[in-house]
CSV table of C-alpha atoms and ligand atoms in Angstrom, one decimal:
chain,number,residue,atom,x,y,z
A,1,UNK,CA,-37.7,10.9,5.8
A,2,UNK,CA,-34.6,9.3,5.4
A,3,UNK,CA,-34.4,6.7,1.7
A,4,UNK,CA,-32.3,5.9,-1.2
A,5,UNK,CA,-32.9,7.2,-4.3
A,6,UNK,CA,-31.2,5.1,-7.5
A,7,UNK,CA,-30.6,8.2,-10.1
A,8,UNK,CA,-30.8,6.6,-13.8
A,9,UNK,CA,-29.8,8.6,-16.4
A,10,UNK,CA,-30.1,6.4,-19.6
A,11,UNK,CA,-29.2,8.3,-23.0
A,12,UNK,CA,-29.2,11.1,-24.8
A,13,UNK,CA,-30.2,13.9,-23.0
A,14,UNK,CA,-31.6,11.8,-19.7
A,15,UNK,CA,-28.3,12.2,-18.2
A,16,UNK,CA,-28.9,16.6,-18.8
A,17,UNK,CA,-31.8,16.2,-17.7
A,18,UNK,CA,-31.7,13.9,-14.2
A,19,UNK,CA,-29.1,16.0,-13.1
A,20,UNK,CA,-30.9,18.7,-12.6
A,21,UNK,CA,-34.4,16.4,-11.3
A,22,UNK,CA,-31.5,15.4,-8.7
A,23,UNK,CA,-30.9,19.0,-7.8
A,24,UNK,CA,-34.1,19.8,-7.2
A,25,UNK,CA,-34.8,16.5,-4.6
A,26,UNK,CA,-31.3,17.3,-2.9
A,27,UNK,CA,-33.2,21.6,-2.2
A,28,UNK,CA,-36.0,19.3,-1.0
A,29,UNK,CA,-34.2,16.7,1.4
A,30,UNK,CA,-32.0,20.5,2.1
A,31,UNK,CA,-35.9,22.5,2.9
A,32,UNK,CA,-37.3,19.9,4.2
A,33,UNK,CA,-34.5,17.8,6.5
A,34,UNK,CA,-35.1,15.1,4.5
A,35,UNK,CA,-31.5,13.2,4.3
A,36,UNK,CA,-31.8,11.8,0.8
A,37,UNK,CA,-28.9,9.5,-0.3
A,38,UNK,CA,-28.6,8.9,-4.4
A,39,UNK,CA,-27.0,5.9,-6.3
A,40,UNK,CA,-26.5,6.2,-9.5
A,41,UNK,CA,-26.8,3.0,-12.4
A,42,UNK,CA,-26.3,2.3,-15.9
A,43,UNK,CA,-28.8,1.4,-18.5
A,44,UNK,CA,-29.4,1.2,-22.1
A,45,UNK,CA,-27.2,2.2,-24.5
A,46,UNK,CA,-24.3,3.3,-22.2
A,47,UNK,CA,-25.0,-0.4,-20.7
A,48,UNK,CA,-24.9,-2.0,-23.4
A,49,UNK,CA,-21.2,-0.6,-24.4
A,50,UNK,CA,-19.6,-1.2,-20.6
A,51,UNK,CA,-20.6,-5.2,-21.3
A,52,UNK,CA,-23.0,-5.5,-23.3
A,53,UNK,CA,-26.2,-6.0,-21.6
A,54,UNK,CA,-29.0,-3.0,-21.5
A,55,UNK,CA,-30.1,-4.2,-18.2
A,56,UNK,CA,-27.4,-4.9,-15.9
A,57,UNK,CA,-27.5,-7.3,-13.3
A,58,UNK,CA,-26.0,-5.2,-11.0
A,59,UNK,CA,-28.3,-2.4,-11.9
A,60,UNK,CA,-31.6,-5.1,-11.2
A,61,UNK,CA,-30.0,-5.9,-7.6
A,62,UNK,CA,-29.4,-1.6,-6.6
A,63,UNK,CA,-33.4,-1.1,-8.3
A,64,UNK,CA,-34.4,-3.9,-6.1
A,65,UNK,CA,-33.3,-2.5,-3.2
A,66,UNK,CA,-34.5,1.1,-3.5
A,67,UNK,CA,-36.9,3.5,-2.5
A,68,UNK,CA,-37.7,5.4,-5.7
A,69,UNK,CA,-35.9,5.8,-9.4
A,70,UNK,CA,-35.4,8.7,-10.9
A,71,UNK,CA,-34.6,7.4,-15.0
A,72,UNK,CA,-33.9,9.5,-17.8
A,73,UNK,CA,-34.6,7.7,-21.6
A,74,UNK,CA,-33.0,5.5,-23.4
A,75,UNK,CA,-32.0,4.9,-27.1
A,76,UNK,CA,-29.5,6.3,-29.9
A,77,UNK,CA,-29.9,6.6,-33.3
A,78,UNK,CA,-27.2,3.9,-34.6
A,79,UNK,CA,-30.1,1.7,-33.6
A,80,UNK,CA,-32.9,3.2,-35.1
A,81,UNK,CA,-32.1,2.8,-38.3
A,82,UNK,CA,-31.0,-0.7,-37.7
A,83,UNK,CA,-33.1,-3.9,-37.5
A,84,UNK,CA,-30.6,-6.5,-37.5
A,85,UNK,CA,-29.2,-5.1,-34.2
A,86,UNK,CA,-29.8,-8.1,-31.5
A,87,UNK,CA,-29.2,-6.0,-28.8
A,88,UNK,CA,-30.7,-2.6,-28.3
A,89,UNK,CA,-31.1,-0.4,-25.9
A,90,UNK,CA,-35.0,0.1,-25.4
A,91,UNK,CA,-35.1,-3.9,-24.1
A,92,UNK,CA,-33.5,-2.5,-21.3
A,93,UNK,CA,-36.1,-0.3,-20.9
A,94,UNK,CA,-39.0,-3.3,-21.1
A,95,UNK,CA,-36.8,-5.4,-19.0
A,96,UNK,CA,-36.7,-2.9,-16.3
A,97,UNK,CA,-40.2,-2.5,-15.9
A,98,UNK,CA,-41.0,-6.2,-16.2
A,99,UNK,CA,-38.4,-7.2,-13.7
A,100,UNK,CA,-39.7,-4.5,-11.3
A,101,UNK,CA,-44.1,-5.3,-12.2
A,102,UNK,CA,-44.3,-2.2,-12.7
A,103,UNK,CA,-47.9,-2.7,-14.7
A,104,UNK,CA,-49.5,0.7,-14.2
A,105,UNK,CA,-48.1,4.1,-15.8
A,106,UNK,CA,-49.5,7.3,-14.8
A,107,UNK,CA,-49.2,10.4,-17.1
A,108,UNK,CA,-50.7,13.5,-16.1
A,109,UNK,CA,-51.2,16.0,-19.1
A,110,UNK,CA,-51.8,19.5,-17.4
A,111,UNK,CA,-51.0,22.3,-18.5
A,112,UNK,CA,-49.4,25.4,-17.1
A,113,UNK,CA,-51.5,28.8,-17.7
A,114,UNK,CA,-48.3,30.2,-18.8
A,115,UNK,CA,-47.9,27.9,-21.2
A,116,UNK,CA,-51.2,28.3,-23.7
A,117,UNK,CA,-49.3,29.7,-26.0
A,118,UNK,CA,-46.7,27.1,-26.8
A,119,UNK,CA,-48.8,24.8,-28.2
A,120,UNK,CA,-49.5,24.5,-31.9
A,121,UNK,CA,-53.6,23.7,-31.1
A,122,UNK,CA,-55.9,27.1,-30.1
A,123,UNK,CA,-55.1,28.3,-26.4
A,124,UNK,CA,-59.1,28.4,-26.5
A,125,UNK,CA,-59.2,24.7,-27.0
A,126,UNK,CA,-57.0,23.5,-24.3
A,127,UNK,CA,-57.1,26.6,-21.1
A,128,UNK,CA,-58.5,24.4,-18.6
A,129,UNK,CA,-57.0,20.7,-19.4
A,130,UNK,CA,-56.3,18.1,-16.9
A,131,UNK,CA,-56.3,14.8,-18.1
A,132,UNK,CA,-54.6,11.9,-16.6
A,133,UNK,CA,-53.2,8.6,-18.2
A,134,UNK,CA,-53.1,5.1,-16.9
A,135,UNK,CA,-51.1,3.1,-19.7
A,136,UNK,CA,-50.7,-0.4,-19.0
A,137,UNK,CA,-46.9,-1.0,-19.3
A,138,UNK,CA,-46.3,-4.5,-19.3
A,139,UNK,CA,-48.4,-6.3,-21.0
A,140,UNK,CA,-50.3,-5.8,-25.0
A,141,UNK,CA,-47.7,-6.1,-28.4
A,142,UNK,CA,-44.9,-5.2,-26.6
A,143,UNK,CA,-44.8,-8.5,-24.6
A,144,UNK,CA,-46.5,-11.1,-26.5
A,145,UNK,CA,-44.9,-13.2,-28.7
A,146,UNK,CA,-43.0,-12.1,-31.5
A,147,UNK,CA,-40.7,-13.1,-33.7
A,148,UNK,CA,-40.1,-14.0,-38.0
A,149,UNK,CA,-41.1,-16.8,-40.0
A,150,UNK,CA,-40.9,-17.1,-44.1
A,151,UNK,CA,-37.6,-16.5,-44.6
A,152,UNK,CA,-37.3,-13.5,-42.4
A,153,UNK,CA,-40.3,-12.2,-44.9
A,154,UNK,CA,-43.5,-12.8,-42.5
A,155,UNK,CA,-43.1,-10.5,-38.7
A,156,UNK,CA,-46.0,-10.6,-35.9
A,157,UNK,CA,-46.4,-8.7,-32.6
A,158,UNK,CA,-48.6,-10.9,-30.5
A,159,UNK,CA,-51.0,-8.0,-28.6
A,160,UNK,CA,-52.5,-9.7,-26.4
A,161,UNK,CA,-54.0,-9.2,-22.3
A,162,UNK,CA,-54.9,-11.4,-19.5
A,163,UNK,CA,-58.2,-10.9,-17.4
A,164,UNK,CA,-55.6,-10.1,-14.4
A,165,UNK,CA,-53.7,-7.4,-16.3
A,166,UNK,CA,-56.5,-5.5,-16.8
A,167,UNK,CA,-58.6,-5.5,-13.6
A,168,UNK,CA,-55.8,-4.4,-11.5
A,169,UNK,CA,-54.9,-1.7,-13.6
A,170,UNK,CA,-58.8,-0.4,-13.8
A,171,UNK,CA,-58.8,-0.2,-10.2
A,172,UNK,CA,-56.1,1.4,-10.4
A,173,UNK,CA,-58.4,4.5,-12.2
A,174,UNK,CA,-61.3,4.8,-11.0
A,175,UNK,CA,-59.7,5.1,-7.4
A,176,UNK,CA,-57.6,7.7,-8.8
A,177,UNK,CA,-61.3,9.0,-10.2
A,178,UNK,CA,-62.6,9.6,-7.3
A,179,UNK,CA,-59.5,11.8,-6.3
A,180,UNK,CA,-60.5,14.3,-9.7
A,181,UNK,CA,-63.7,15.0,-11.3
A,182,UNK,CA,-64.9,10.9,-11.2
A,183,UNK,CA,-64.8,10.0,-15.3
A,184,UNK,CA,-62.8,7.4,-16.7
A,185,UNK,CA,-62.6,6.7,-20.7
A,186,UNK,CA,-61.2,3.3,-21.7
A,187,UNK,CA,-59.3,3.6,-24.6
A,188,UNK,CA,-59.9,0.7,-26.7
A,189,UNK,CA,-60.2,-1.4,-30.4
A,190,UNK,CA,-62.7,-3.3,-29.5
A,191,UNK,CA,-64.7,-2.9,-33.0
A,192,UNK,CA,-61.6,-4.9,-34.9
A,193,UNK,CA,-59.6,-6.8,-32.2
A,194,UNK,CA,-60.1,-9.0,-29.6
A,195,UNK,CA,-58.2,-8.6,-27.2
A,196,UNK,CA,-59.9,-4.7,-27.0
A,197,UNK,CA,-62.9,-6.7,-26.5
A,198,UNK,CA,-61.7,-8.4,-23.2
A,199,UNK,CA,-60.3,-5.4,-22.3
A,200,UNK,CA,-63.8,-3.6,-23.2
A,201,UNK,CA,-66.0,-6.1,-20.5
A,202,UNK,CA,-63.0,-6.3,-17.9
A,203,UNK,CA,-63.1,-2.8,-17.4
A,204,UNK,CA,-67.0,-2.6,-17.3
A,205,UNK,CA,-67.1,-5.5,-14.6
A,206,UNK,CA,-64.7,-3.8,-12.4
A,207,UNK,CA,-67.0,-0.5,-13.1
A,208,UNK,CA,-69.4,-2.0,-10.9
A,209,UNK,CA,-67.4,-1.4,-7.9
A,210,UNK,CA,-67.2,1.9,-8.4
A,211,UNK,CA,-70.7,3.6,-9.1
A,212,UNK,CA,-69.2,7.1,-8.1
A,213,UNK,CA,-67.1,6.7,-10.8
A,214,UNK,CA,-68.9,7.6,-14.7
A,215,UNK,CA,-67.2,4.8,-17.6
A,216,UNK,CA,-67.2,5.6,-20.9
A,217,UNK,CA,-65.8,3.7,-24.1
A,218,UNK,CA,-63.8,5.2,-27.0
A,219,UNK,CA,-62.0,3.2,-29.5
A,220,UNK,CA,-58.8,4.7,-29.8
A,221,UNK,CA,-59.1,6.2,-33.3
A,222,UNK,CA,-61.8,8.5,-32.3
A,223,UNK,CA,-60.3,9.0,-29.1
A,224,UNK,CA,-57.5,10.5,-30.4
A,225,UNK,CA,-58.8,13.3,-32.4
A,226,UNK,CA,-61.4,14.1,-29.5
A,227,UNK,CA,-57.6,14.5,-27.6
A,228,UNK,CA,-57.4,17.7,-30.1
A,229,UNK,CA,-60.6,18.8,-30.3
A,230,UNK,CA,-61.9,18.7,-26.8
A,231,UNK,CA,-58.9,17.9,-24.2
A,232,UNK,CA,-61.4,19.1,-21.4
A,233,UNK,CA,-64.5,16.2,-21.9
A,234,UNK,CA,-61.1,13.5,-20.6
A,235,UNK,CA,-60.7,14.1,-17.2
A,236,UNK,CA,-59.3,9.9,-16.1
A,237,UNK,CA,-58.1,7.9,-19.7
A,238,UNK,CA,-57.5,3.6,-19.1
A,239,UNK,CA,-55.9,2.3,-22.0
A,240,UNK,CA,-53.6,-0.3,-22.8
A,241,UNK,CA,-49.6,-0.2,-23.3
A,242,UNK,CA,-49.2,0.2,-27.3
A,243,UNK,CA,-52.6,2.9,-28.0
A,244,UNK,CA,-51.0,4.6,-24.3
A,245,UNK,CA,-48.3,5.6,-26.0
A,246,UNK,CA,-49.2,6.7,-29.6
A,247,UNK,CA,-51.4,8.9,-27.3
A,248,UNK,CA,-49.4,10.3,-24.8
A,249,UNK,CA,-47.1,11.1,-26.9
A,250,UNK,CA,-50.3,13.4,-29.0
A,251,UNK,CA,-51.2,14.8,-25.6
A,252,UNK,CA,-48.6,16.2,-24.6
A,253,UNK,CA,-49.4,18.9,-27.1
A,254,UNK,CA,-51.8,19.4,-24.7
A,255,UNK,CA,-49.5,20.5,-21.9
A,256,UNK,CA,-47.4,22.6,-24.3
A,257,UNK,CA,-44.5,20.3,-25.2
A,258,UNK,CA,-43.1,17.0,-25.1
A,259,UNK,CA,-40.8,18.8,-22.4
A,260,UNK,CA,-42.9,19.1,-19.8
A,261,UNK,CA,-44.4,16.0,-19.6
A,262,UNK,CA,-43.6,13.7,-16.3
A,263,UNK,CA,-44.4,9.7,-15.9
A,264,UNK,CA,-44.8,7.3,-13.2
A,265,UNK,CA,-43.9,3.7,-12.9
A,266,UNK,CA,-46.1,2.2,-10.6
A,267,UNK,CA,-46.5,-1.7,-9.4
A,268,UNK,CA,-45.5,-4.3,-7.6
A,269,UNK,CA,-42.6,-3.0,-5.5
A,270,UNK,CA,-40.3,0.2,-6.0
A,271,UNK,CA,-41.5,4.1,-7.8
A,272,UNK,CA,-39.7,4.3,-11.6
A,273,UNK,CA,-40.1,8.4,-12.7
A,274,UNK,CA,-39.4,9.7,-15.8
A,275,UNK,CA,-40.2,12.0,-18.5
A,276,UNK,CA,-42.3,10.7,-21.5
A,277,UNK,CA,-40.0,12.6,-23.7
A,278,UNK,CA,-37.0,10.3,-26.2
A,279,UNK,CA,-32.7,10.7,-25.4
A,280,UNK,CA,-33.7,13.0,-28.3
A,281,UNK,CA,-29.7,12.7,-30.1
A,282,UNK,CA,-30.3,15.1,-32.4
A,283,UNK,CA,-30.4,17.8,-29.5
A,284,UNK,CA,-28.1,16.0,-27.2
A,285,UNK,CA,-25.1,17.5,-25.6
A,286,UNK,CA,-26.4,21.0,-26.4
A,287,UNK,CA,-27.5,22.2,-23.0
A,288,UNK,CA,-30.8,23.3,-24.3
A,289,UNK,CA,-33.4,20.4,-23.4
A,290,UNK,CA,-36.0,21.0,-21.3
A,291,UNK,CA,-35.6,19.5,-17.7
A,292,UNK,CA,-39.0,19.9,-16.3
A,293,UNK,CA,-40.4,16.9,-17.3
A,294,UNK,CA,-37.6,15.7,-15.1
A,295,UNK,CA,-38.3,17.8,-12.8
A,296,UNK,CA,-42.2,17.2,-12.4
A,297,UNK,CA,-41.1,13.2,-12.1
A,298,UNK,CA,-38.9,13.6,-9.7
A,299,UNK,CA,-42.4,15.7,-7.7
A,300,UNK,CA,-44.5,12.9,-8.6
A,301,UNK,CA,-41.7,10.8,-6.5
A,302,UNK,CA,-42.1,12.8,-3.5
A,303,UNK,CA,-45.7,12.4,-3.5
A,304,UNK,CA,-46.6,9.1,-4.7
A,305,UNK,CA,-43.4,7.3,-3.6
A,306,UNK,CA,-42.7,8.8,-0.5
A,307,UNK,CA,-46.3,10.7,0.7
A,308,UNK,CA,-44.4,13.6,0.4
A,309,UNK,CA,-47.4,16.0,-0.3
A,310,UNK,CA,-46.1,19.4,0.6
A,311,UNK,CA,-42.7,19.2,-0.9
A,312,UNK,CA,-44.3,17.5,-4.3
A,313,UNK,CA,-46.3,20.2,-4.2
A,314,UNK,CA,-43.5,23.2,-3.4
A,315,UNK,CA,-41.7,22.2,-6.6
A,316,UNK,CA,-44.9,23.1,-9.3
A,317,UNK,CA,-44.8,25.9,-7.2
A,318,UNK,CA,-41.9,26.8,-8.4
A,319,UNK,CA,-41.9,25.6,-11.6
A,320,UNK,CA,-45.2,28.1,-11.8
A,321,UNK,CA,-43.2,31.1,-10.6
A,322,UNK,CA,-40.2,30.2,-12.9
A,323,UNK,CA,-42.6,30.3,-16.1
A,324,UNK,CA,-44.5,33.3,-14.4
A,325,UNK,CA,-41.2,35.3,-14.6
A,326,UNK,CA,-41.3,34.6,-18.4
A,327,UNK,CA,-38.6,32.1,-18.2
A,328,UNK,CA,-38.3,29.6,-20.8
A,329,UNK,CA,-36.4,26.3,-22.4
A,330,UNK,CA,-36.1,27.2,-25.9
A,331,UNK,CA,-39.5,23.8,-26.7
A,332,UNK,CA,-41.5,26.5,-24.8
A,333,UNK,CA,-40.3,29.6,-26.1
A,334,UNK,CA,-42.6,31.4,-28.4
A,335,UNK,CA,-42.7,34.3,-30.7
A,336,UNK,CA,-42.8,36.7,-28.1
A,337,UNK,CA,-40.3,35.1,-25.7
A,338,UNK,CA,-37.2,38.0,-25.2
A,339,UNK,CA,-34.1,36.7,-25.9
A,340,UNK,CA,-32.5,36.8,-22.4
A,341,UNK,CA,-35.1,34.7,-21.5
A,342,UNK,CA,-34.2,31.8,-22.7
A,343,UNK,CA,-32.9,29.5,-20.6
A,344,UNK,CA,-30.5,26.6,-20.7
A,345,UNK,CA,-30.9,23.2,-19.5
A,346,UNK,CA,-28.6,24.0,-16.3
A,347,UNK,CA,-29.4,27.4,-15.6
A,348,UNK,CA,-33.5,26.6,-15.9
A,349,UNK,CA,-33.2,23.6,-12.9
A,350,UNK,CA,-31.2,26.6,-10.9
A,351,UNK,CA,-33.9,29.1,-11.4
A,352,UNK,CA,-36.1,26.1,-10.5
A,353,UNK,CA,-34.3,25.8,-7.4
A,354,UNK,CA,-34.1,29.0,-6.7
A,355,UNK,CA,-37.3,29.1,-7.0
A,356,UNK,CA,-38.4,26.2,-3.9
A,357,UNK,CA,-37.8,28.7,-1.0
A,358,UNK,CA,-39.3,31.3,-1.4
A,359,UNK,CA,-43.2,30.4,-2.8
A,360,UNK,CA,-46.3,28.8,0.0
A,361,UNK,CA,-47.4,25.6,-1.9
A,362,UNK,CA,-51.0,25.0,-4.1
A,363,UNK,CA,-52.5,21.3,-4.8
A,364,UNK,CA,-51.6,20.8,-8.7
A,365,UNK,CA,-51.8,16.5,-10.0
A,366,UNK,CA,-55.2,16.4,-8.0
A,367,UNK,CA,-57.1,19.6,-9.0
B,401,LIG,C1,-42.0,5.3,-23.6
B,401,LIG,C2,-40.6,4.8,-24.6
B,401,LIG,C3,-41.2,3.5,-25.1
B,401,LIG,C4,-42.3,2.9,-25.1
B,401,LIG,C5,-39.8,3.3,-25.9
B,401,LIG,C6,-38.3,3.7,-26.1
B,401,LIG,C7,-39.4,2.2,-25.3
B,401,LIG,O1,-41.6,5.7,-26.1
B,401,LIG,O2,-41.8,4.7,-22.5
B,401,LIG,O3,-42.8,5.8,-24.2
B,401,LIG,O4,-42.2,2.7,-25.9
B,401,LIG,O5,-42.6,2.3,-24.2
B,402,LIG,MN1,-43.6,6.3,-25.8
């Protein structure tokens, strides 16, 4: 198979982790005799520095003309504490999602058994958890009208959803549930918000097309509690942009660490694959970032954008073998991990690569 992949490292640890994701993709191409042609492009703080624009037009052209995108992260501390800056790295990410029509963000939360002790949640509560989030990605407060009035003393962000935006992601969630445990939990705040009442109404209507899938509705506050109390009670979670952003950071603890969570953003055209963690400037340049979320993103890329299931599953198996051998980056190490088992970003990537040639395949994301 011949495909063009754009690597979009972005800011902070984005560069370090996508280097490892790319390394794994190159090894997969070699083993399975594919031709992956890589291009690199810029977004975020770096792009602002270079051109004043967090998503330059040249980047958009490159992204629209490739088969898949492996993205790192955007963000820079300089902007976080200065609300007066009008041009911000995150605008690049949001514009990219909108321009490419990436309305569905899939965030699989699957715990590797070896990491049961890495989470701050008790192992007996976590064991066997396997959740697939569908976070709507191009609507909600992220894209509703926003502004200031009263001389800047009043600020607003409009929470807005249109029927078609809810319908299209709901279909995706129900279809995915059919390949899993056939349960969709739709999360909203319909006891307070009008946009959530439309959300609930539309999801209930769409569910009629999938009588074999069980649907339940939860309010977001209660869902946040139940995720930690009983994560095994969830299969597919369907929710809006803001609630999905918050709940998936919370749910990352079910997988042991933020450094383990990959995501796929899909919709109208090319797919984009990225870790859910951010640019993490506190650890940038130290070489200690966990590259597994980027490597898992590469695995999702192969499966979803290229239909290469065996290749995708081989990456999961290689990560399992790595973790079974006791190797950890600092974020997933526990008190029993000895110093010589702690790898840095690059040696972790290389160890996973070394495992790829050795292993049979298993099914991971659809188990
Ligand atoms: C994410 C991030 C982004 C979001 C930020 C960087 C704009 O937190 O992908 O979850 O809020 O969507
Ligand atoms: Mn987030």
